[in-house]
mmCIF file of C-alpha atoms and ligand atoms in Angstrom:
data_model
loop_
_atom_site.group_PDB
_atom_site.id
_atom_site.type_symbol
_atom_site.label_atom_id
_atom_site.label_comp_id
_atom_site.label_asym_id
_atom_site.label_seq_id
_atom_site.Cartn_x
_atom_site.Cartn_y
_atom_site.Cartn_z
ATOM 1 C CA UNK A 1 80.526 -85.800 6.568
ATOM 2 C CA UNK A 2 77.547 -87.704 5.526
ATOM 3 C CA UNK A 3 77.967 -89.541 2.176
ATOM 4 C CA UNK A 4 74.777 -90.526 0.003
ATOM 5 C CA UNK A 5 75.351 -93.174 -2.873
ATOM 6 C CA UNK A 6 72.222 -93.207 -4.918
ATOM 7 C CA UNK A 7 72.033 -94.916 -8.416
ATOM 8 C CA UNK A 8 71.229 -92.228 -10.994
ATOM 9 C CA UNK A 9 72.262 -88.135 -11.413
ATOM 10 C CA UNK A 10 68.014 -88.029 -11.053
ATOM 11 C CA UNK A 11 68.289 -89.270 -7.406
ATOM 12 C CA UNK A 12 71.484 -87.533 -6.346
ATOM 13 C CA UNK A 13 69.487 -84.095 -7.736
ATOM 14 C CA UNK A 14 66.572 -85.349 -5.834
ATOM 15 C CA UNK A 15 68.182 -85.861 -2.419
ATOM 16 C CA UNK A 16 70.019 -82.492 -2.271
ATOM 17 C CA UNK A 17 67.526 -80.424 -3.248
ATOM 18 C CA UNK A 18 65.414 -82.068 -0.551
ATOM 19 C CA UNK A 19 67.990 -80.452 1.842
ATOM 20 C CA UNK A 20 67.852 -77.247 -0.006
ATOM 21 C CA UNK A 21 63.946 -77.710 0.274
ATOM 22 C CA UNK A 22 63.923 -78.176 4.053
ATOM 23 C CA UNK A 23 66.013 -75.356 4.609
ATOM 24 C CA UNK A 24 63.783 -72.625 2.656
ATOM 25 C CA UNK A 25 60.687 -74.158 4.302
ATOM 26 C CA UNK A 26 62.170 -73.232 7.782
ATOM 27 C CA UNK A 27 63.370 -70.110 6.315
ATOM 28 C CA UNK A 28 61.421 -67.897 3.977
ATOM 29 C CA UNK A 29 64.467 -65.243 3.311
ATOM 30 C CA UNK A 30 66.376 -68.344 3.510
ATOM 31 C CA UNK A 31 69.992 -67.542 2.308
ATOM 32 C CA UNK A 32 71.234 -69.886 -0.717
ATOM 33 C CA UNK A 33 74.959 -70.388 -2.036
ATOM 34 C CA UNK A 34 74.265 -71.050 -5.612
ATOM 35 C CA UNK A 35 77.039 -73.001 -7.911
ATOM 36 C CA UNK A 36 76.953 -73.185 -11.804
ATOM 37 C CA UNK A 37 78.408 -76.518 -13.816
ATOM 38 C CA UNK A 38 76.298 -79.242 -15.224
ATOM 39 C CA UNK A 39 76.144 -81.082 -11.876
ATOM 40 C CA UNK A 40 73.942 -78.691 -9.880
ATOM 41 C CA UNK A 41 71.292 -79.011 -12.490
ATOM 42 C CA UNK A 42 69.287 -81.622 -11.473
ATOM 43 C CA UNK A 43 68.953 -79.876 -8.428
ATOM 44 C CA UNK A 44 67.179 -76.910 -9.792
ATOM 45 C CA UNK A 45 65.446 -79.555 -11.940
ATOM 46 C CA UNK A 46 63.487 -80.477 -8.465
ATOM 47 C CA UNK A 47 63.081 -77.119 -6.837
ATOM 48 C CA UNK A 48 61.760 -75.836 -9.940
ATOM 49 C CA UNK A 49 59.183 -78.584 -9.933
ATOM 50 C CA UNK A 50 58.457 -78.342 -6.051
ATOM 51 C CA UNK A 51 58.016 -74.609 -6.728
ATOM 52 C CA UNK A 52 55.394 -74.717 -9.607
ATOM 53 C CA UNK A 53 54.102 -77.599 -7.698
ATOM 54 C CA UNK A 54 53.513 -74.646 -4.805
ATOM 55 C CA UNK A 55 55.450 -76.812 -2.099
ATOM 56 C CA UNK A 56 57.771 -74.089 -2.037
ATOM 57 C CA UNK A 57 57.962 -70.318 -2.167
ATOM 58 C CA UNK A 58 61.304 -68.756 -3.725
ATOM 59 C CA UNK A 59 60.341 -65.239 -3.703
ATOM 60 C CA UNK A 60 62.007 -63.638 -0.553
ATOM 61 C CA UNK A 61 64.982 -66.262 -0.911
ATOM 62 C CA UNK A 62 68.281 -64.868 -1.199
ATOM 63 C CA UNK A 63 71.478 -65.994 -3.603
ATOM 64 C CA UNK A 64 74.817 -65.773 -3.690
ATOM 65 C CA UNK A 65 76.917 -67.639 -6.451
ATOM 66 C CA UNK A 66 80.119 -69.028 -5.672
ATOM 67 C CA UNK A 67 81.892 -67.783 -9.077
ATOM 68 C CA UNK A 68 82.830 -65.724 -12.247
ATOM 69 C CA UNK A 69 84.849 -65.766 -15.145
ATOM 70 C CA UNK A 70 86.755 -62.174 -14.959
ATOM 71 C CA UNK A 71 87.141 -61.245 -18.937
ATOM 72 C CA UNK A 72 83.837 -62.085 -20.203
ATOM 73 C CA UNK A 73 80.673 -60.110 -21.021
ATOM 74 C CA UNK A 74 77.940 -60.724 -18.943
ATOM 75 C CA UNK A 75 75.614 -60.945 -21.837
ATOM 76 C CA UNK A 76 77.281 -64.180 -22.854
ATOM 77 C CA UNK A 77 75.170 -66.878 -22.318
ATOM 78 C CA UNK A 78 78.446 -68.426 -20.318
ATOM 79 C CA UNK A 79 78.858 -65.878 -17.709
ATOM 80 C CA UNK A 80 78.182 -66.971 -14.667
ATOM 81 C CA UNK A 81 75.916 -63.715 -14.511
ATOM 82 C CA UNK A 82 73.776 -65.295 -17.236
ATOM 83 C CA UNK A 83 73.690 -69.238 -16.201
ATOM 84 C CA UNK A 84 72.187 -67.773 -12.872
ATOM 85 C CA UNK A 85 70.020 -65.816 -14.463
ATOM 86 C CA UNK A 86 68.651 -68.278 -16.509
ATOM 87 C CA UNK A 87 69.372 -71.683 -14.542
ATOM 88 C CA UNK A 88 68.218 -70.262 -10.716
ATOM 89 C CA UNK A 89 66.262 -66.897 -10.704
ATOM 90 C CA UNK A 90 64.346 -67.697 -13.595
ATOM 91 C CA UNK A 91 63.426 -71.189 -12.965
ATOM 92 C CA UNK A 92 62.680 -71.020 -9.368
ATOM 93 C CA UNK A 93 61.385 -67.757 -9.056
ATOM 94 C CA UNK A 94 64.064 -66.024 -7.095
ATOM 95 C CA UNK A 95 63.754 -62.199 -6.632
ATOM 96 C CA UNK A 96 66.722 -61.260 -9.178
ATOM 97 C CA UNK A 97 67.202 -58.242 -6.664
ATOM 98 C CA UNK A 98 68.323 -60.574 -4.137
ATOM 99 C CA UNK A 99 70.383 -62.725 -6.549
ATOM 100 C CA UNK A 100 74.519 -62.194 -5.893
ATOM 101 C CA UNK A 101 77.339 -63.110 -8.338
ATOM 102 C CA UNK A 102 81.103 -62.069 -8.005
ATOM 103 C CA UNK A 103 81.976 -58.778 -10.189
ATOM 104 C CA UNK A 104 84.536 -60.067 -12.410
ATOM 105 C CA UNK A 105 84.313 -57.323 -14.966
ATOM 106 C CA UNK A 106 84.866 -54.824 -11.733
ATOM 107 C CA UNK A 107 87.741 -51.973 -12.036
ATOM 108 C CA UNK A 108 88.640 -52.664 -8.746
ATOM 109 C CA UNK A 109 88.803 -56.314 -8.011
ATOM 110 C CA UNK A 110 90.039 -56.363 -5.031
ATOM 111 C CA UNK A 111 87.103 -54.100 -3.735
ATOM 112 C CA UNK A 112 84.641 -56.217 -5.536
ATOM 113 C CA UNK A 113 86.072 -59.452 -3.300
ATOM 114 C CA UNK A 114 85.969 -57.817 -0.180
ATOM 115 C CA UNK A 115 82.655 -56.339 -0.743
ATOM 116 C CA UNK A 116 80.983 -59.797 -2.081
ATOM 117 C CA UNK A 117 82.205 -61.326 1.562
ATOM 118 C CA UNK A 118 80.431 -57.938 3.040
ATOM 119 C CA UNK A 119 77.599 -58.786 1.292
ATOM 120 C CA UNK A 120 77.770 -62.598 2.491
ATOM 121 C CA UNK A 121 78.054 -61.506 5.754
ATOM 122 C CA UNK A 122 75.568 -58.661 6.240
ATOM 123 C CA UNK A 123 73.038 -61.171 4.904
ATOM 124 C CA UNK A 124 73.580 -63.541 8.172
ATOM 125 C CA UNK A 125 75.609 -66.064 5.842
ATOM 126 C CA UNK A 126 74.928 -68.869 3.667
ATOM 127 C CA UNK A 127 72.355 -71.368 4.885
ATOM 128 C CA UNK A 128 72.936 -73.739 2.837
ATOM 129 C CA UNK A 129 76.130 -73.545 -0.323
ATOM 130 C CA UNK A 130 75.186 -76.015 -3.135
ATOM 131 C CA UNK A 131 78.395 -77.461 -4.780
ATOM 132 C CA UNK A 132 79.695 -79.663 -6.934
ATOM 133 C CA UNK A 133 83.370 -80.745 -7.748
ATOM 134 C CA UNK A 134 85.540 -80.294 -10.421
ATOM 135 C CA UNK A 135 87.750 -83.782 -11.803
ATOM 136 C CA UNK A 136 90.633 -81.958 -10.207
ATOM 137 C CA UNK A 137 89.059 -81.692 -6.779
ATOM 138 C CA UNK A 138 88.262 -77.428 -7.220
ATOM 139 C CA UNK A 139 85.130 -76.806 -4.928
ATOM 140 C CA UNK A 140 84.488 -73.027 -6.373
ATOM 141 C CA UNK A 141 87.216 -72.134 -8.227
ATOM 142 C CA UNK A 142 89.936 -72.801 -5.749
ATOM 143 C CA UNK A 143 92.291 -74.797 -7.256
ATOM 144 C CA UNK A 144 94.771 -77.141 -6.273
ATOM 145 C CA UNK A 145 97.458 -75.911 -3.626
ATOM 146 C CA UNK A 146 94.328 -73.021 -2.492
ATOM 147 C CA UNK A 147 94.618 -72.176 1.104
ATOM 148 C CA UNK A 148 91.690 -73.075 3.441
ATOM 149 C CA UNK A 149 92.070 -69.792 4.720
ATOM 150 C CA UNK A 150 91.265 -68.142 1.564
ATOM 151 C CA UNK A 151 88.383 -65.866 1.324
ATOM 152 C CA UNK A 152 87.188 -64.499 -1.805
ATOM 153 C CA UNK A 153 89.608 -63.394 -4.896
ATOM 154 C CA UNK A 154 91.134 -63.622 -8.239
ATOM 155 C CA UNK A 155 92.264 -67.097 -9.264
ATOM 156 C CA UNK A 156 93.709 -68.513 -12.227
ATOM 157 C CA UNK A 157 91.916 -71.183 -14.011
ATOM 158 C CA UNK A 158 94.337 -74.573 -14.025
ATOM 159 C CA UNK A 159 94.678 -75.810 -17.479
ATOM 160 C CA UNK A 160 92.758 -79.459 -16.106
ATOM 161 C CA UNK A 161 89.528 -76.515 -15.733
ATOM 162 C CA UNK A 162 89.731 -74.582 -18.671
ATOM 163 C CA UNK A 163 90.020 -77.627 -20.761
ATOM 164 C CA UNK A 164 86.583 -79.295 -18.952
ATOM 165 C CA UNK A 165 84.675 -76.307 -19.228
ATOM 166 C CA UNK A 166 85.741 -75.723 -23.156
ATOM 167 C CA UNK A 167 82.505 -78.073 -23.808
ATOM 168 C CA UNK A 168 80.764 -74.589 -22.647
ATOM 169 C CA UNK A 169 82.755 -72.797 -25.133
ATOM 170 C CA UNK A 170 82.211 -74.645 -28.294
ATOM 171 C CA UNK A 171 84.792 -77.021 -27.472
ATOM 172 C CA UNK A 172 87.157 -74.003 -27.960
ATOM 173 C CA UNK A 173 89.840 -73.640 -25.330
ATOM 174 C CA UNK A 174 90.778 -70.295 -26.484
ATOM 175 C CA UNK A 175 87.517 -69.237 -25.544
ATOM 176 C CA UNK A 176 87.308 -70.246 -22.058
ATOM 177 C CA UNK A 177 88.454 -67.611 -19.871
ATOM 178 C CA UNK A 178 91.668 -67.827 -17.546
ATOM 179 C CA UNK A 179 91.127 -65.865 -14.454
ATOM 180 C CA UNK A 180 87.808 -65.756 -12.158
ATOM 181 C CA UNK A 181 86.558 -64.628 -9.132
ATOM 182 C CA UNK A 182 85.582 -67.217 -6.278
ATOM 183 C CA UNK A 183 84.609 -67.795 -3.015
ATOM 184 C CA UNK A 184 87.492 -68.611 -0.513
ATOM 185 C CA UNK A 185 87.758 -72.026 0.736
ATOM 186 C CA UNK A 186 86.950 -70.157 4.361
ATOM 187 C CA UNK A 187 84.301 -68.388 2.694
ATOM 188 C CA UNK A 188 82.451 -71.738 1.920
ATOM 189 C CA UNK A 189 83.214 -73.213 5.462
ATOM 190 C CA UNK A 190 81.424 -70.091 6.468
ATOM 191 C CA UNK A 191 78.133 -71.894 5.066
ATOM 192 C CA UNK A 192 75.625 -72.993 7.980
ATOM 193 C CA UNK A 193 75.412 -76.400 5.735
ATOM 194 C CA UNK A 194 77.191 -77.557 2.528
ATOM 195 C CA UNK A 195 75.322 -80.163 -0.140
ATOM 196 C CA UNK A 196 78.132 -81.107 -2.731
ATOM 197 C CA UNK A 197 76.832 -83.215 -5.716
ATOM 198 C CA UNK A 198 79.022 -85.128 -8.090
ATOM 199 C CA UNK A 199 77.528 -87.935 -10.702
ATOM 200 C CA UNK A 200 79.688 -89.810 -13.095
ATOM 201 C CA UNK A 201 83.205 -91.805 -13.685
ATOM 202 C CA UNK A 202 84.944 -89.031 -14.268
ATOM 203 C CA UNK A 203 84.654 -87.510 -10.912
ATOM 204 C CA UNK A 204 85.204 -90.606 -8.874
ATOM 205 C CA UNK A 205 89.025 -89.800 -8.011
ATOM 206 C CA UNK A 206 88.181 -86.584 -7.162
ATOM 207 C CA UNK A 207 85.057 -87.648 -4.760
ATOM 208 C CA UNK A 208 87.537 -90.427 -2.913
ATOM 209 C CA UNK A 209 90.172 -88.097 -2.171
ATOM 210 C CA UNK A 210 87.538 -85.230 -1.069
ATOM 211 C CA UNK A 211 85.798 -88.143 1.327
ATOM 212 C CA UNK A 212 88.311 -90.224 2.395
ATOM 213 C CA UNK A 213 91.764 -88.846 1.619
ATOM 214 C CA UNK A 214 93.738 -86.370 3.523
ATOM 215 C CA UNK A 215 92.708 -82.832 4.057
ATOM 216 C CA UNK A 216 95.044 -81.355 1.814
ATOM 217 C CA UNK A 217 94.945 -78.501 -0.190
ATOM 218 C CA UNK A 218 95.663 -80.367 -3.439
ATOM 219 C CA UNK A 219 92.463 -82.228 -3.178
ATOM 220 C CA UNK A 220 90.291 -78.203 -2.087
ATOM 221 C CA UNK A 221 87.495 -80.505 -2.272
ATOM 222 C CA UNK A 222 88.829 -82.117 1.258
ATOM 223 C CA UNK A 223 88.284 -78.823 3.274
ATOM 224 C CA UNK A 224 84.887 -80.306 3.274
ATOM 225 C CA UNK A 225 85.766 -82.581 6.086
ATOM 226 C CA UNK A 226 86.336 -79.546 8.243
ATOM 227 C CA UNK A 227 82.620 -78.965 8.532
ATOM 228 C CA UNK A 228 79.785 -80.053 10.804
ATOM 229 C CA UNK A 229 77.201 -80.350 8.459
ATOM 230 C CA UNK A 230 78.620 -81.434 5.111
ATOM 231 C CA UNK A 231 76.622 -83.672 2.697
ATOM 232 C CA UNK A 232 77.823 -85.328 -0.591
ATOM 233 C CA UNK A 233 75.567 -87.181 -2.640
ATOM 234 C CA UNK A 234 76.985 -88.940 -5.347
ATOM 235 C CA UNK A 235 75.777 -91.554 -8.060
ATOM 236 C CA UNK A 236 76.757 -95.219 -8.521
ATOM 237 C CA UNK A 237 79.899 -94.264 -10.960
ATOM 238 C CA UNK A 238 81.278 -91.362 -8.831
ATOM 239 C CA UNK A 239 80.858 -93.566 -5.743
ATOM 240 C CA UNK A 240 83.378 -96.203 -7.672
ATOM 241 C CA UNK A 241 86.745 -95.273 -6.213
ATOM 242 C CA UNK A 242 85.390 -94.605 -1.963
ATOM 243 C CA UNK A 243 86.805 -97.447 0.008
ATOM 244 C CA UNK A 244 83.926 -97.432 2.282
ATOM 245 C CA UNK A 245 81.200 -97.346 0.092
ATOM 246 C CA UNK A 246 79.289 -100.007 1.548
ATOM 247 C CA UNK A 247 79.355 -98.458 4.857
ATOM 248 C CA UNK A 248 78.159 -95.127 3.638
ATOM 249 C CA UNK A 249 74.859 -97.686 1.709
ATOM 250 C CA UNK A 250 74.506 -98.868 5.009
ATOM 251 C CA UNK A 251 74.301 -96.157 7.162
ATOM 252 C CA UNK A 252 72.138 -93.902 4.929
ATOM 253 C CA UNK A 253 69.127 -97.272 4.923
ATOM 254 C CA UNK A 254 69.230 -97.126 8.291
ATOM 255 C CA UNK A 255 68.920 -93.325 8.997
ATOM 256 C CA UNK A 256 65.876 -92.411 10.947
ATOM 257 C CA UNK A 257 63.055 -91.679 8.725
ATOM 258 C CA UNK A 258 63.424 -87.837 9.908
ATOM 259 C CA UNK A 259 66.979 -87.480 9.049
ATOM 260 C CA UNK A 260 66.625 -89.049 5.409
ATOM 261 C CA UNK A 261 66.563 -86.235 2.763
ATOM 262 C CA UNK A 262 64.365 -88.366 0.346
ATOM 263 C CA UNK A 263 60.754 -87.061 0.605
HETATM 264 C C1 F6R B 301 80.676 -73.843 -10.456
HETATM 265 C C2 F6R B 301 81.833 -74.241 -9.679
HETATM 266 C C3 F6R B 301 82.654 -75.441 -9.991
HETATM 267 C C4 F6R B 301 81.868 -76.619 -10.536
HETATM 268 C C5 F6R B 301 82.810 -77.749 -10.927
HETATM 269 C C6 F6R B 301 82.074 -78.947 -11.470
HETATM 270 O O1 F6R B 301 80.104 -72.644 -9.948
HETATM 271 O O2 F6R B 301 82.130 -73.554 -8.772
HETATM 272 O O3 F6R B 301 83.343 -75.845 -8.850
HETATM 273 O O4 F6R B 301 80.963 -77.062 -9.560
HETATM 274 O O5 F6R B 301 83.710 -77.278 -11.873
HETATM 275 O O6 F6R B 301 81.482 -78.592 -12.673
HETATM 276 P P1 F6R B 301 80.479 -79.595 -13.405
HETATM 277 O O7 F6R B 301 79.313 -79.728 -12.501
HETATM 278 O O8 F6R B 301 80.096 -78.871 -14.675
HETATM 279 O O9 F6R B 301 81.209 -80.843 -13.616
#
């Protein structure tokens, strides 16, 4: 796993979207794994402005979003339908054809899950899965005690979620949905690269036990350390709590100049 430690949320958006960047200049149709939350923002922030700058060209890209609520309209401006409408396609001119998101509001849910990993899978896979973290380790919606086998399905929202996401909700937990649909922990591994983002104090236990605790399925987060090409960028106060946080400094200022992400 290669750990970044910049200073501010700007740079950490910076530096992973420069991965996402080089991937969908090597790859037009380039596949994308798309994640919703605050911390992925910064992110689009930077491939919007690379894209109306005309460095890049979104318009054969494919997307597939790691979640959905299951009980809520996708015309609220909180489905996970509408945040990648309005957050990805929109802003970086993706094809809204070739945009995915889980089909929590399907009949059938279990035929919704295994035909999202279809999907996944008939499109060659994920190049690269954006991803941030939640405070209680979730990468996705998997929660604490999810298997690292698990492929995509129904999950209940842990209380810890529902009550950090309730600032999407008018601060009102008893509008925050309790089930959603994810992406398995196996389904993420799947990715051909992961970029996980997390800025601020309150994720720094999360971000230590993900880096440098043990893989265990009450930190999901940790699964990360199963794969080859894993990259977490993280700011000053989310760095806080990473024993080796001087090493990572160190070995990320002396990366050769073609393996840095900053460009
Ligand atoms: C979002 C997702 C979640 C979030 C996590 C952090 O699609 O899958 O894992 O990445 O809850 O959310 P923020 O960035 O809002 O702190």
């Amino acid at each position: 796993m290669q750990v970044v430690i910049v200073p501010t949320a700007e740079q950490v958006g910076r530096v992973a979207a420069a991965k996402v960047a080089k991937v969908v200049r090597d790859k037009a149709d380039a596949v994308l794994g798309v994640a919703t939350g605050s911390s992925p923002l910064a992110i689009y922030a930077e491939l919007e402005r690379r894209a109306t700058a005309g460095e890049l060209d979104f318009s054969a890209v494919r997307a597939f979003a790691l979640d959905e609520y299951v009980g809520i309209d996708y015309a609220h401006e909180q489905s996970y339908h509408a945040v990648i409408r309005r957050e990805v396609t929109e802003r970086l001119g993706l094809n809204p054809a070739l945009v995915h998101v889980p089909d929590g509001a399907a009949s059938d849910i279990a035929r919704a899950c295994a035909d999202y990993e279809r999907m996944i899978r008939e499109a060659g896979g994920v190049d690269i899965q954006i991803l941030g973290i939640g405070a209680n380790g979730h990468i996705g919606f998997n929660e604490p005690t999810s298997s690292f086998a698990s492929r995509t399905r129904i999950k209940t929202l842990a209380p810890r979620t529902r009550a950090d996401n309730a600032r999407f909700f008018d601060d009102d937990l008893d509008q925050v949905p309790t089930h959603c649909l994810t992406q398995g922990l196996a389904t993420i591994l799947d990715a051909h690269r992961l970029v996980l983002v997390a800025t601020g104090a309150g994720k720094a236990d999360a971000v230590a036990a993900m880096v440098e605790g043990p893989l265990s399925s009450m930190c999901p987060g940790s699964a990360l350390q199963l794969h080859p090409d894993a990259t977490v960028v993280v700011d000053e106060d989310a760095a806080a709590r990473l024993q080796l946080a001087d090493y990572y400094r160190h070995t990320y200022a002396h990366l050769p100049a073609w393996q840095r992400y900053e460009d």
